[in-house]
Coordinates of C-alpha atoms in Angstrom, one line a residue:
X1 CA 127.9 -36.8 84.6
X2 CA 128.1 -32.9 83.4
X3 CA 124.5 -33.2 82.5
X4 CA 121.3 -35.1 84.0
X5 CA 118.7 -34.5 81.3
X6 CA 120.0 -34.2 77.1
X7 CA 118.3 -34.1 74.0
X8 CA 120.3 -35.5 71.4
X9 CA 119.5 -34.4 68.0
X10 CA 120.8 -36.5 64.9
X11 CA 120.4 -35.6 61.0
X12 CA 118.8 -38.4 58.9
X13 CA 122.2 -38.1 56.7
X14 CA 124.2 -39.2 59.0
X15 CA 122.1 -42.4 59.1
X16 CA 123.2 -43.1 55.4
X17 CA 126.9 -44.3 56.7
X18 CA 128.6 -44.7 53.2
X19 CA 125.8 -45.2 51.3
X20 CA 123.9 -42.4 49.1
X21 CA 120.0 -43.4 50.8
X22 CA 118.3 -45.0 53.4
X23 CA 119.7 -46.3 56.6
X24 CA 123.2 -47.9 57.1
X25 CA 122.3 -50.4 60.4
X26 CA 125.9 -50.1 61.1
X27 CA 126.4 -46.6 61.6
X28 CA 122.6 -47.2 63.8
X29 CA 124.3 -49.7 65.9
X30 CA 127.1 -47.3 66.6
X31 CA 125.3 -44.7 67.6
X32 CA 123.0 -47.3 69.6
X33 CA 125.8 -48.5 71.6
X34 CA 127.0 -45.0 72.2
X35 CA 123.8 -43.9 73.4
X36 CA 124.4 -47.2 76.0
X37 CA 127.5 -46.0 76.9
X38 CA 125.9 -42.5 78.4
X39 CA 122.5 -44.2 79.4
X40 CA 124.3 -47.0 81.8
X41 CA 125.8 -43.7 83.6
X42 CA 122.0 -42.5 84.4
X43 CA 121.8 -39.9 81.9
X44 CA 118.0 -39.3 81.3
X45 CA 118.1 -39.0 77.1
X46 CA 115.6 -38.1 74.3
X47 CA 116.2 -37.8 71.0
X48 CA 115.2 -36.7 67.7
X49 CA 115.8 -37.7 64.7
X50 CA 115.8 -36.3 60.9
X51 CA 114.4 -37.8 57.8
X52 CA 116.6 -36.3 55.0
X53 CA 118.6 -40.0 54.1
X54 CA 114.8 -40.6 53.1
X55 CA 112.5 -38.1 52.2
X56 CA 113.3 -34.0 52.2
X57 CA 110.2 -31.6 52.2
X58 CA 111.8 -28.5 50.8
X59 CA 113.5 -30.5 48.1
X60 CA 110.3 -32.1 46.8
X61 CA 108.6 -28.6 47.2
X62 CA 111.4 -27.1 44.8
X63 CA 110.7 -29.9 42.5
X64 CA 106.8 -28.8 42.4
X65 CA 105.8 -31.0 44.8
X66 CA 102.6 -28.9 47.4
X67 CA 104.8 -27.8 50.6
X68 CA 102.3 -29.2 52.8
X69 CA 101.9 -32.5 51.4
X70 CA 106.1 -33.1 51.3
X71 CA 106.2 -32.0 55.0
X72 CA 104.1 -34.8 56.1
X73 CA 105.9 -37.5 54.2
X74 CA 109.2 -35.9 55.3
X75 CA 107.4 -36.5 58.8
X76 CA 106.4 -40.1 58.6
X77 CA 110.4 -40.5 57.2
X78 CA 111.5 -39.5 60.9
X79 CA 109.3 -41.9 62.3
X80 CA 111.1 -44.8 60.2
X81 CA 114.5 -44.0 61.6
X82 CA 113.1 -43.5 65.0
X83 CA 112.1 -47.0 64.5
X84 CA 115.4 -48.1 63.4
X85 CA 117.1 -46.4 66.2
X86 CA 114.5 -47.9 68.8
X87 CA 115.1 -51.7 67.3
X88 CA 118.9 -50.8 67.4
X89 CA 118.6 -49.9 71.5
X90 CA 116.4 -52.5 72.0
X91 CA 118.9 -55.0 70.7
X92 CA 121.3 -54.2 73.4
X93 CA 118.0 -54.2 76.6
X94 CA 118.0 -50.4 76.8
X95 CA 114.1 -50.0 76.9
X96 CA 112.6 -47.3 74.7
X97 CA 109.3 -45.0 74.4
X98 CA 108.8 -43.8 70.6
X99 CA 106.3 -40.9 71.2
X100 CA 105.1 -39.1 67.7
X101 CA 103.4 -35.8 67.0
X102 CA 101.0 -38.0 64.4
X103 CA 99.0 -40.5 65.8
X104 CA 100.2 -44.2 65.2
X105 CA 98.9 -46.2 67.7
X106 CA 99.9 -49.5 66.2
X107 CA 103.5 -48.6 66.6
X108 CA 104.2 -46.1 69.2
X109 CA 102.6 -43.7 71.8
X110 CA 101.3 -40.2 71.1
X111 CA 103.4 -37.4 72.9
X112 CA 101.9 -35.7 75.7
X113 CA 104.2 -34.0 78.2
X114 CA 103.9 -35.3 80.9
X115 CA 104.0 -38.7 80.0
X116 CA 107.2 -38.1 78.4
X117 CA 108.9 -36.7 81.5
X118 CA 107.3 -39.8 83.3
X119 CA 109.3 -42.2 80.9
X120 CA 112.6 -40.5 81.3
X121 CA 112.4 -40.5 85.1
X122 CA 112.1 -44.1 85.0
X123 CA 114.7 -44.7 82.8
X124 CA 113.9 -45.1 79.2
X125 CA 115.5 -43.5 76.1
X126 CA 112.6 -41.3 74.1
X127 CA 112.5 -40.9 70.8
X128 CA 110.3 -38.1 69.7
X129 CA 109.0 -38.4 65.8
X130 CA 107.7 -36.9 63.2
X131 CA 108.8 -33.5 64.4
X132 CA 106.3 -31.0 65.7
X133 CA 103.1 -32.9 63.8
X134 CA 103.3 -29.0 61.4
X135 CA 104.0 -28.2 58.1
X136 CA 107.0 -25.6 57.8
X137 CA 108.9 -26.7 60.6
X138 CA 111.9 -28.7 60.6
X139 CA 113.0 -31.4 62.9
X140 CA 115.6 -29.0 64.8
X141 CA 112.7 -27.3 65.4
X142 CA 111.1 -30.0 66.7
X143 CA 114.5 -31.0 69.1
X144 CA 114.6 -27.3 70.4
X145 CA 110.9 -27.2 71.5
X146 CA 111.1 -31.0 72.8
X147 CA 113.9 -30.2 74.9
X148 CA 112.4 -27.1 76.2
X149 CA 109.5 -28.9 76.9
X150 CA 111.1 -31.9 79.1
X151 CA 113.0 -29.0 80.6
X152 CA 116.6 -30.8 79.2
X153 CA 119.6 -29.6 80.3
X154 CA 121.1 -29.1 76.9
X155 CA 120.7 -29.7 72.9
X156 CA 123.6 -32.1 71.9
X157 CA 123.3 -32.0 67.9
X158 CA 124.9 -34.9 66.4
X159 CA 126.2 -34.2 63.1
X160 CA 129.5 -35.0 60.4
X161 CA 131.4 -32.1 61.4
X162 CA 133.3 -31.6 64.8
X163 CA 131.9 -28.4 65.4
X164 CA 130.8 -24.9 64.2
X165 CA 133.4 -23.6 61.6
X166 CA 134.0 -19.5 60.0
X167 CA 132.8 -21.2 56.5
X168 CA 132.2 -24.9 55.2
X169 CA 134.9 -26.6 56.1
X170 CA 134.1 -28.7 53.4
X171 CA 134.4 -25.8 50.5
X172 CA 136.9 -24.1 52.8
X173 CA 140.5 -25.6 53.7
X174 CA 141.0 -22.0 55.9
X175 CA 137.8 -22.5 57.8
X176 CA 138.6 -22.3 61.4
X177 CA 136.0 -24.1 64.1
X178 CA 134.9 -22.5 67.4
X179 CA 135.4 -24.1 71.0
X180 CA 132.8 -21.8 72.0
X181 CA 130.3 -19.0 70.4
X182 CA 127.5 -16.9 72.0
X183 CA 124.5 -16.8 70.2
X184 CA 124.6 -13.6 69.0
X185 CA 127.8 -14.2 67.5
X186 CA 126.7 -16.6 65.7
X187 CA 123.9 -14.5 64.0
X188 CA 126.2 -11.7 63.4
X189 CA 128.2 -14.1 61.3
X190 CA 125.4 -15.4 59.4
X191 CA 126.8 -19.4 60.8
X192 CA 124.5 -21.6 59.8
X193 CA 123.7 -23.8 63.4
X194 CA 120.2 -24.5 62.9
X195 CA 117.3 -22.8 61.0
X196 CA 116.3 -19.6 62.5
X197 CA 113.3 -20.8 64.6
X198 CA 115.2 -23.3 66.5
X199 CA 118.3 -21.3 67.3
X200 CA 115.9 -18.2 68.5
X201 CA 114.0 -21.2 70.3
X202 CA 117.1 -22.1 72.3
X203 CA 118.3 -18.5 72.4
X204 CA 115.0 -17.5 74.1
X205 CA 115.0 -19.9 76.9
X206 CA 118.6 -19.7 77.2
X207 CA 119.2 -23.6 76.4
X208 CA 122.8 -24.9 75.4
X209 CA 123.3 -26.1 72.2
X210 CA 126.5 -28.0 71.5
X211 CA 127.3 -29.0 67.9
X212 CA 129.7 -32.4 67.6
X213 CA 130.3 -34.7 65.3
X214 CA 128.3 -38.0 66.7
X215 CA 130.2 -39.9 63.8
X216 CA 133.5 -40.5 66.1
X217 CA 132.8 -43.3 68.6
X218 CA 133.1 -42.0 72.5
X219 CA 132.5 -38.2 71.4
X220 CA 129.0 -38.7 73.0
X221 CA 130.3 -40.2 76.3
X222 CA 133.6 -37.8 76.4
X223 CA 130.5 -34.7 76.2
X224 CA 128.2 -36.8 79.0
X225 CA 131.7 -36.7 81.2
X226 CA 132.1 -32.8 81.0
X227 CA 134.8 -33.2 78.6
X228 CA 135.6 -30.5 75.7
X229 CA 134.0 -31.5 72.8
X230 CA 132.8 -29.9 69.0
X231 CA 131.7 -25.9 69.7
X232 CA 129.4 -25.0 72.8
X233 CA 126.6 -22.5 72.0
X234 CA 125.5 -20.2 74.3
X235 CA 124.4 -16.4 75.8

């Protein structure tokens, strides 16, 4: 494997599947099984997830909603999914750790560090929710300093797309993707990767970032192998 330690961030969108809302178990399961896939290898793998199929702070605050107050639900959103992608793992005997910036003893562990780095060296998937337990940040935020923090080899960010593009590919037809950018280049072209604290997070501590699109079965493990896959960022 190319990699020992990840962090694999997914958006909450990418959850819906098909649908407009909520959480398609389908589209869970495949990304369950693909996380298997990489984990059977001896991968050491966190993640963290988004809450946007759910809940979206900034969109509630734009519809008069107190920033603060959104932030938190958009928090306790991510902590759902987490859930959904733990009972998902769980269904096919990979044994999880859901650790959460928010107290919730009832239903997972609070993060600390160390205890963290503990559960990947013996094994486990880790979820971290509820992002950074802070108003104003977002959960790639939350992925950049995780990964920093449990000293991961690299930021895999699961998204829809297959990769960095010149414009929205979406809007654009002559939108060209990247193999590879460095991270200046990308803030020279205004490319939006992440939000500006967790790409000057990664930039900082010179971590990897590779964007990919998680919704293609085998991308993940093709990535684990060393194989070229979506657009690698880096200095």
């Amino acid at each position: 494997m190319k990699y020992k330690r990840i962090l694999l961030k997914l958006s909450g969108e990418a959850l819906m599947g098909d649908q407009n809302y909520g959480i398609d178990i389908n589209r869970v399961a495949q990304y369950a099984k693909d996380i298997k896939e990489i984990h059977s290898k001896g991968m050491e793998i966190a993640i963290v997830i988004g809450g946007g199929n759910i809940y979206r702070g900034l969109s509630a605050e734009k519809a008069g909603m107190d920033r603060v107050q959104a932030d938190y639900m958009g928090m306790l959103a991510t902590v759902i999914n987490s859930m959904a992608l733990q009972d998902a793992l769980e269904k096919l005997e990979i044994k999880t750790r859901l650790l959460t910036a928010i107290k919730m003893e009832q239903i997972c562990e609070p993060f600390i560090r160390r205890r963290a780095v503990r559960h990947l060296e013996k094994g486990r998937v880790v979820i971290f929710g509820a992002g950074t337990g802070n108003p104003y940040f977002t959960t790639d935020t939350a992925a950049s300093l995780r990964a920093i923090e449990i000293n991961a080899d690299v930021v895999l960010k699961g998204t829809r797309v297959d990769g960095i593009y010149t414009a929205d590919p979406l809007k654009d037809p002559s939108a060209t993707r990247f193999d590879e950018i460095t991270f200046q280049d990308v803030y020279n072209r205004g490319l939006n990767v992440m939000d500006m604290t967790a790409f000057t997070l990664c930039q900082e501590n010179k971590l990897p970032i590779i964007v990919f699109d998680m919704n293609k079965p085998g991308n993940l493990t093709r990535l684990a192998n060393g194989e070229h896959v979506g657009t690698l960022v880096r200095e």
